Amino acid sequence: MRLQVYCEDRLGLTRELLDILARRNIDLRGIEIDQVGIIYLNCPEIEFDEFRQLMSEIRLISGVTDVRKIQFLPAEREHRELRALLETLSDPVFSLNLTGKVDMANKSAFRLMGSHHENLIGESANVLFPDFNFAHWLEREKASQVCRQVVLTGIDYLMEVMPVYVTDSEDNDVLASAVVQLKQVSMNHLPTTLYRTPGEHGFEHLVGQSSKFRALVNQAKKFALLDAPLLIQGETGTGKELLAKACHQRSHRAEHPFLLVNCVSMPDDAAETELFGCAPGPEREGKKGQFEQADGGTVFLYEVGEMSPHLQIKLLRFMQDGTFRRVGEEHEVKVDVRVICSTQKNLSELVTAGQFREDLYYRLNVLSLTVPPLRERPSDVQPLAELFLNQFSAELGQERPALQSGVPDFLSQYSWPGNIRQLRNVLFRAVTQIEDGTLTKEDIQLPETEQSAFLTEESMDGSLDDIMKRYESGILSNLYRSYPSTRKLAKRLSVSHTAIANKLREYSIGKK
């Protein structure tokens, strides 16, 4: 119970209040004293008769004008109001103490960090935001508000760090704590003058936890520091362009342009002008090509396997010494550009078939990375899904949907022929359909593939029984979309209705 005691400003009055509580063996949990003559007491609940006697005894104290029961002490009410205000904010907010540890956080912050209360409260800010030195900032003589761009779980945020000052008894402003607020933004809308926190320089946008993903990123970070041509191979939708950008951002060329040239279905004359530029003429203005515009930076040749034989010859000449001629011009131009290429085709097979120049292939394939398809790293599906759901919630201005139990396994069992791009599109379509804030398996429309479940190294963890169950669950999950009843599915698989019903119940298929 909380009591509000109105009283005069008399020496010893508070002591008399405490003596009454002590005589009645009532524990005092908290006390606040207001300057206008109000004393607030926080005590355990007591029986009604004892409460009535206590109130009468307090009123008999000399100087007490009234006493009443209230719901919250002022500090409690202020704390609860602050908490309620924080929870209304869609942006993650953290309150830090002077040791740089989290004292308070709102639901958005817990959701972002994927943490429960006991894991996040007390955590060091330097662990949560390793690229910003909070200890150094807090030790400044006059800490002031700062703004940084950070990347958390693959998403760009503007991080605002705001000091909280309070006035002491001598009217001096004293630093009491700090508040961190994160605002999700698109990379395209980041202020150009904003200081970017030094970190992975692009690789923090790549999300995954599988051993194949980690090996790829570790190798890419090493290659990013080199100037030699880099060939990135992988199926469509695996994220080759994002990997190329990350390599550029980590290199010494990061402050210079990163320009993309799409080699798919470009006429030779247009492609040559796009790459090398053209000289001014009677009916045209001169134009710098992508190589010249990217001087000092990187040119990314998207799907280089689609390049025509004519352009392959032009590119080979450039790769030899970095010189080229603009279309319609005689003198040569020399630039310093790193070339990164991507392809979903097997260039060595194209060389064998006579569709790609062998000498150019060896010029481009000095360093090479192969991005594994999503079906070979199923443990990356869930973190990618979490990333996309966070992005969609910001784009659509709605609460991030929760994942129904079993959805991560359901997604991981699909083969994803379109890889990460397909996963993103499927989830976006699903998010636009849900109504109750929970994403279920029924919301996800997956087109059937000839091979709906793949036996990869990761899917073969555990005993034979575990492996067979995962494989069986994948088959049933995919077939159930086309045969959404136990009888139809039993007929399709030539087994009894009872057997199928038991299997669907065991794997929680067809239930919300």
XYZ file of C-alpha atoms in Angstrom:
512
model
C 0.000 0.000 0.000
C 1.047 3.615 -0.584
C 0.087 6.397 1.825
C 0.061 10.149 1.240
C 0.419 12.082 4.507
C -0.335 15.843 4.496
C 1.465 17.559 7.335
C 3.186 20.661 8.678
C 6.921 21.148 8.440
C 7.741 20.034 11.990
C 10.987 18.541 13.299
C 10.505 14.938 14.414
C 7.205 14.337 12.612
C 8.718 11.848 10.168
C 10.321 9.957 13.054
C 6.916 9.616 14.753
C 5.445 8.176 11.564
C 8.214 5.597 11.388
C 7.751 4.724 15.082
C 4.094 3.871 14.434
C 5.060 1.548 11.607
C 7.744 -0.078 13.738
C 5.335 -0.717 16.665
C 2.922 -2.426 14.265
C 5.697 -4.448 12.614
C 4.916 -2.901 9.219
C 7.888 -2.994 6.873
C 8.813 0.296 5.185
C 9.739 -0.310 1.563
C 10.173 3.302 0.516
C 9.672 6.892 1.585
C 9.525 10.209 -0.294
C 9.252 13.683 1.241
C 7.784 16.554 -0.763
C 8.900 20.132 -0.087
C 5.281 21.339 0.138
C 4.504 19.265 3.210
C 3.648 15.769 1.988
C 5.247 12.508 3.102
C 4.800 9.395 0.948
C 5.126 5.904 2.446
C 5.397 2.557 0.646
C 4.431 -0.440 2.800
C 3.051 -3.982 2.316
C -0.715 -4.466 2.199
C -2.381 -5.130 5.575
C -5.799 -6.290 6.779
C -8.649 -3.771 6.650
C -9.107 -3.484 10.437
C -5.401 -2.922 10.988
C -5.349 -0.429 8.121
C -8.223 1.547 9.672
C -6.443 1.671 13.065
C -3.205 2.754 11.378
C -4.904 5.630 9.563
C -6.519 6.820 12.824
C -3.207 6.692 14.683
C -1.414 8.663 11.956
C -4.119 11.360 12.010
C -3.522 11.805 15.776
C 0.088 12.873 15.181
C 0.536 16.558 15.874
C 0.906 18.465 12.600
C -0.761 15.804 10.399
C -3.735 17.307 8.543
C -4.786 14.307 6.446
C -3.722 10.863 5.258
C -5.028 8.879 2.321
C -4.223 5.777 0.330
C -2.827 6.302 -3.186
C -1.888 3.997 -6.042
C 1.693 5.090 -6.718
C 4.420 7.134 -5.085
C 5.497 10.112 -7.241
C 8.725 8.413 -8.314
C 6.851 5.217 -9.163
C 4.265 7.100 -11.187
C 6.951 9.021 -13.030
C 8.802 5.779 -13.777
C 5.664 4.057 -15.051
C 4.697 7.036 -17.190
C 8.195 7.126 -18.648
C 8.026 3.382 -19.344
C 4.607 3.742 -20.998
C 5.946 6.610 -23.112
C 8.947 4.547 -24.196
C 6.754 1.621 -25.190
C 4.706 3.845 -27.519
C 7.860 4.611 -29.531
C 8.437 2.392 -32.541
C 12.173 3.216 -32.521
C 14.501 1.223 -30.239
C 15.467 3.311 -27.171
C 18.083 2.488 -24.514
C 18.886 4.269 -21.243
C 22.523 3.972 -20.121
C 24.034 4.657 -16.709
C 27.395 6.336 -16.178
C 29.218 3.012 -16.415
C 27.908 2.618 -19.958
C 25.492 -0.209 -19.123
C 21.810 -0.523 -20.073
C 19.414 0.455 -17.277
C 16.230 0.517 -19.336
C 15.052 -0.349 -22.843
C 11.728 -0.428 -24.672
C 10.104 -3.352 -26.475
C 11.504 -2.258 -29.830
C 15.009 -2.445 -28.386
C 14.466 -5.946 -27.011
C 13.008 -7.041 -30.334
C 15.947 -5.612 -32.281
C 18.531 -7.281 -30.081
C 16.576 -10.530 -29.881
C 17.022 -10.454 -26.105
C 14.931 -11.062 -23.042
C 14.881 -8.503 -20.226
C 17.421 -10.330 -18.077
C 19.894 -10.552 -20.972
C 19.757 -6.923 -22.120
C 19.505 -4.994 -18.843
C 23.023 -4.574 -17.474
C 24.653 -5.276 -20.827
C 27.539 -2.989 -21.781
C 26.796 -0.493 -24.541
C 30.215 -1.224 -26.024
C 29.035 -4.799 -26.624
C 25.757 -3.713 -28.223
C 27.367 -0.933 -30.289
C 31.022 -1.985 -30.649
C 31.892 0.757 -33.124
C 31.135 3.610 -30.707
C 33.252 4.221 -27.596
C 30.684 5.126 -24.934
C 33.238 5.164 -22.134
C 35.265 7.815 -23.947
C 32.133 9.843 -24.723
C 30.926 9.697 -21.091
C 34.330 10.837 -19.787
C 34.267 14.081 -21.758
C 34.159 17.267 -19.736
C 30.887 18.252 -21.412
C 29.283 15.326 -23.222
C 27.033 16.532 -26.021
C 24.566 14.928 -28.415
C 26.159 12.952 -31.243
C 24.759 11.150 -34.267
C 26.329 8.148 -35.959
C 25.355 5.725 -38.695
C 25.501 2.138 -37.487
C 24.434 -1.220 -38.869
C 22.724 -3.721 -36.563
C 21.481 -7.130 -37.725
C 22.116 -6.021 -41.313
C 19.944 -2.872 -41.117
C 21.095 0.765 -41.284
C 20.227 3.008 -38.341
C 20.900 6.574 -37.320
C 22.084 6.313 -33.728
C 21.484 9.411 -31.611
C 23.317 9.495 -28.280
C 21.850 12.151 -25.986
C 23.258 13.118 -22.560
C 20.855 13.544 -19.642
C 21.834 16.333 -17.243
C 20.229 17.026 -13.847
C 20.622 20.076 -11.604
C 22.269 19.480 -8.220
C 21.741 21.406 -4.971
C 24.169 24.103 -6.122
C 22.370 24.594 -9.462
C 25.131 22.850 -11.411
C 24.295 20.636 -14.378
C 25.555 17.131 -13.659
C 25.632 14.298 -16.214
C 23.325 11.584 -14.859
C 22.844 9.161 -17.751
C 22.541 8.881 -21.521
C 19.759 7.934 -23.921
C 20.374 6.090 -27.204
C 17.707 6.176 -29.904
C 17.946 4.245 -33.168
C 16.093 5.363 -36.292
C 15.927 2.907 -39.182
C 16.837 4.499 -42.513
C 17.643 3.484 -46.041
C 21.244 3.799 -47.184
C 19.943 5.982 -50.016
C 18.513 8.482 -47.518
C 21.497 8.808 -45.195
C 22.812 12.390 -44.971
C 26.027 12.664 -46.948
C 27.630 14.716 -44.181
C 26.859 12.119 -41.516
C 29.874 10.595 -39.833
C 29.939 6.877 -40.538
C 31.131 4.727 -37.669
C 34.165 2.712 -38.784
C 33.252 -0.968 -38.765
C 33.056 -3.768 -41.269
C 32.492 -1.197 -44.045
C 29.700 -2.957 -45.874
C 30.091 -6.522 -44.654
C 27.807 -5.764 -41.705
C 24.930 -5.697 -44.208
C 25.543 -9.372 -45.000
C 23.537 -11.603 -42.679
C 24.087 -15.293 -41.979
C 25.446 -17.751 -39.441
C 26.267 -20.906 -41.395
C 29.836 -22.133 -41.699
C 29.713 -21.648 -45.480
C 28.572 -18.050 -45.081
C 31.268 -17.262 -42.509
C 33.961 -18.814 -44.709
C 32.769 -16.749 -47.685
C 32.797 -13.481 -45.726
C 36.225 -14.166 -44.211
C 37.693 -14.841 -47.656
C 35.943 -11.793 -49.156
C 37.369 -9.505 -46.459
C 40.885 -10.600 -47.405
C 40.259 -10.123 -51.136
C 38.663 -6.712 -50.503
C 42.035 -5.289 -49.457
C 43.680 -6.302 -52.726
C 43.590 -4.510 -56.074
C 43.493 -7.547 -58.363
C 40.355 -8.314 -60.436
C 37.714 -10.284 -58.552
C 35.217 -12.731 -60.066
C 32.103 -13.490 -57.986
C 30.154 -16.568 -59.080
C 26.813 -17.837 -57.834
C 23.202 -18.540 -58.736
C 20.701 -15.762 -59.302
C 19.521 -14.033 -56.131
C 22.442 -15.060 -53.913
C 23.605 -11.492 -53.240
C 26.614 -11.138 -55.535
C 26.125 -7.384 -55.996
C 25.875 -6.805 -52.241
C 29.089 -8.770 -51.743
C 30.837 -6.698 -54.426
C 29.747 -3.466 -52.718
C 31.018 -4.758 -49.387
C 34.419 -5.518 -50.926
C 34.557 -1.989 -52.352
C 33.567 -0.388 -49.036
C 36.295 -2.271 -47.176
C 39.003 -1.393 -49.704
C 41.211 1.703 -49.886
C 38.969 2.805 -52.782
C 35.912 3.242 -50.542
C 35.924 7.042 -50.881
C 35.798 6.760 -54.664
C 32.871 5.686 -56.912
C 31.390 2.205 -57.141
C 29.700 1.986 -60.555
C 27.643 -0.913 -61.888
C 27.457 -1.918 -65.551
C 24.741 -4.404 -66.506
C 26.124 -6.607 -69.277
C 22.780 -8.310 -69.966
C 21.132 -7.540 -73.321
C 23.118 -4.371 -74.087
C 23.714 -3.587 -77.785
C 27.417 -3.394 -78.592
C 27.395 0.281 -79.557
C 25.458 1.345 -76.465
C 27.547 -0.880 -74.190
C 30.841 0.390 -75.613
C 29.778 3.989 -75.085
C 28.553 3.135 -71.594
C 31.882 1.568 -70.664
C 34.395 3.761 -72.468
C 32.553 6.984 -73.317
C 32.538 8.825 -76.613
C 34.244 11.838 -78.144
C 32.211 14.967 -78.987
C 30.944 15.124 -82.581
C 28.800 17.274 -84.869
C 25.568 15.829 -83.506
C 26.542 14.671 -80.052
C 28.215 15.832 -76.882
C 31.251 14.105 -75.467
C 30.603 11.654 -72.679
C 32.763 9.991 -70.058
C 32.292 6.241 -69.766
C 31.900 4.283 -66.552
C 35.593 3.400 -66.369
C 36.597 7.048 -66.599
C 33.941 8.184 -64.115
C 35.070 5.511 -61.648
C 38.736 6.543 -61.744
C 40.205 5.615 -58.360
C 37.201 3.429 -57.530
C 35.544 0.201 -58.642
C 33.548 -0.884 -61.703
C 31.231 -3.832 -61.154
C 30.428 -5.786 -64.330
C 27.122 -7.524 -63.607
C 26.696 -10.844 -65.459
C 29.919 -10.528 -67.402
C 29.190 -13.892 -69.056
C 26.564 -12.124 -71.185
C 29.127 -9.752 -72.736
C 29.368 -9.909 -76.508
C 32.587 -11.095 -78.250
C 33.221 -7.535 -79.530
C 33.072 -6.061 -76.027
C 35.177 -8.907 -74.655
C 38.009 -7.774 -76.948
C 37.633 -4.162 -75.783
C 37.568 -5.229 -72.128
C 40.628 -7.453 -72.587
C 42.612 -4.472 -73.894
C 41.583 -2.414 -70.892
C 42.428 -5.183 -68.413
C 45.984 -5.381 -69.733
C 47.139 -1.890 -68.763
C 44.117 0.220 -67.762
C 44.027 2.214 -70.986
C 41.205 2.624 -73.499
C 39.946 4.915 -76.242
C 36.633 6.694 -76.211
C 34.372 5.901 -79.146
C 35.367 8.200 -82.014
C 38.616 9.344 -80.405
C 42.242 8.480 -81.236
C 44.223 9.254 -78.087
C 44.206 6.855 -75.156
C 42.959 7.473 -71.642
C 44.493 5.734 -68.635
C 42.579 5.248 -65.369
C 43.088 3.464 -62.073
C 40.066 1.209 -61.613
C 39.491 -2.120 -59.921
C 37.227 -4.488 -61.859
C 34.840 -6.806 -60.029
C 32.670 -9.139 -62.112
C 29.730 -11.361 -61.308
C 28.193 -14.247 -63.221
C 25.634 -16.966 -62.648
C 27.063 -18.886 -65.584
C 30.073 -21.181 -65.485
C 32.670 -19.149 -67.370
C 35.048 -22.071 -67.776
C 32.281 -24.001 -69.571
C 31.612 -20.954 -71.773
C 35.333 -20.866 -72.612
C 35.240 -24.542 -73.587
C 32.162 -23.888 -75.736
C 33.923 -20.976 -77.439
C 31.445 -18.406 -76.085
C 33.901 -16.539 -73.842
C 37.482 -15.564 -74.520
C 39.951 -17.723 -72.633
C 42.507 -14.917 -72.275
C 39.867 -12.583 -70.830
C 38.675 -15.297 -68.459
C 42.141 -15.589 -66.945
C 42.412 -11.794 -66.692
C 39.157 -11.591 -64.741
C 39.584 -14.737 -62.657
C 42.644 -13.647 -60.660
C 40.679 -13.758 -57.402
C 37.375 -15.611 -57.206
C 34.524 -16.108 -54.764
C 31.642 -18.534 -55.100
C 28.460 -17.631 -53.215
C 26.744 -20.850 -52.087
C 23.008 -21.133 -52.816
C 20.577 -20.753 -49.933
C 19.582 -24.444 -50.049
C 23.166 -25.336 -49.044
C 23.034 -23.123 -45.942
C 19.572 -23.571 -44.402
C 20.679 -22.136 -41.056
C 20.939 -18.730 -42.771
C 17.235 -18.693 -43.679
C 15.982 -17.625 -40.239
C 18.387 -14.660 -39.696
C 17.635 -13.499 -43.241
C 13.899 -13.787 -42.574
C 14.303 -11.750 -39.378
C 16.225 -9.105 -41.330
C 13.539 -8.838 -44.008
C 10.697 -8.681 -41.483
C 12.427 -5.798 -39.709
C 12.861 -4.019 -43.030
C 9.238 -4.572 -44.030
C 7.896 -3.282 -40.716
C 9.754 -0.014 -41.316
C 8.788 0.238 -44.991
C 5.104 -0.473 -44.349
C 4.923 1.489 -41.099
C 3.471 -1.405 -39.134
C 4.377 -3.604 -36.179
C 6.869 -6.326 -36.961
C 4.951 -9.621 -37.199
C 5.796 -12.477 -34.871
C 6.792 -15.835 -36.341
C 4.527 -18.754 -35.510
C 6.311 -21.695 -33.962
C 7.548 -23.965 -36.716
C 7.781 -21.280 -39.407
C 11.621 -21.055 -39.333
C 11.911 -24.829 -39.860
C 9.227 -24.675 -42.543
C 11.188 -22.012 -44.437
C 14.491 -23.846 -44.025
C 13.112 -27.026 -45.594
C 12.325 -25.314 -48.901
C 14.959 -25.396 -51.668
C 14.737 -21.666 -52.603
C 15.633 -21.867 -56.308
C 15.524 -18.063 -56.388
C 17.722 -17.891 -53.281
C 17.725 -14.784 -51.059
C 15.783 -12.675 -53.553
C 13.005 -15.257 -53.636
C 12.931 -15.520 -49.832
C 12.539 -11.752 -49.554
C 9.739 -11.620 -52.129
C 7.848 -14.528 -50.554
C 8.027 -12.937 -47.102
C 6.955 -9.542 -48.401
C 3.883 -11.069 -50.018
C 3.126 -12.952 -46.795
C 3.472 -9.837 -44.616
C 0.957 -7.957 -46.742
C -1.594 -10.733 -46.153
C -1.479 -11.278 -42.390
C -4.085 -9.651 -40.174
C -3.458 -10.786 -36.584
C 0.216 -9.805 -36.273
C 1.522 -13.385 -36.525
C 3.108 -14.892 -39.627
C 1.963 -18.491 -40.063
C 2.892 -21.237 -42.498
C -0.469 -20.766 -44.210
C 0.469 -17.148 -45.042
C 3.541 -18.285 -46.973
C 3.020 -19.309 -50.580
C 5.908 -21.404 -51.856
C 5.884 -22.607 -55.467
C 6.634 -26.296 -55.773
C 9.995 -27.382 -57.102
C 11.051 -30.755 -58.431
C 13.374 -31.099 -55.458
C 11.736 -29.594 -52.410
C 14.172 -30.936 -49.840
C 17.932 -31.171 -50.209
C 20.352 -33.192 -48.124
C 23.119 -30.760 -47.240
C 25.872 -31.012 -44.648
C 23.827 -28.953 -42.204
C 20.606 -30.895 -42.764
C 22.463 -34.127 -42.021
C 23.317 -33.217 -38.435
C 22.131 -35.659 -35.782
C 21.108 -39.302 -35.863
C 19.683 -41.167 -38.835
C 16.231 -40.860 -37.277
C 16.640 -37.056 -37.008
C 17.763 -36.786 -40.638
C 14.874 -38.929 -41.901
C 12.348 -36.895 -39.920
C 13.635 -33.616 -41.387
C 13.492 -35.079 -44.892
C 10.012 -36.543 -44.366
C 8.720 -33.289 -42.875
C 10.018 -31.339 -45.879
C 8.271 -33.645 -48.350
C 4.952 -33.519 -46.483
C 5.121 -29.720 -46.015
C 5.559 -29.108 -49.715
C 3.004 -31.668 -50.920
C 0.394 -30.463 -48.418
C 0.100 -27.160 -50.293
C -1.166 -29.016 -53.362
C -3.094 -31.699 -51.436
C -4.486 -29.773 -48.430
C -6.404 -32.662 -46.855
C -5.301 -35.898 -45.276
C -7.344 -38.007 -47.694
C -5.983 -36.299 -50.825
C -2.426 -36.473 -49.539
C -2.816 -40.115 -48.495
C -4.041 -40.988 -51.987
C -1.155 -39.056 -53.571
C 1.415 -40.982 -51.508
C -0.428 -44.318 -51.657
C -0.592 -44.724 -47.872
C -3.451 -44.951 -45.395
C -5.412 -41.916 -44.257
C -4.554 -42.691 -40.631
C -0.813 -42.823 -41.325
C -0.857 -39.430 -43.045
C -3.007 -37.881 -40.302
C -0.523 -39.075 -37.668
C 2.443 -37.715 -39.637
C 0.819 -34.299 -40.184
C 0.012 -34.128 -36.481
C 3.573 -35.125 -35.548
C 5.124 -32.372 -37.720
C 2.404 -29.765 -36.959
C 1.577 -29.420 -40.650
C -1.714 -27.814 -41.616
C -2.352 -26.302 -38.183
C -2.253 -22.633 -37.277
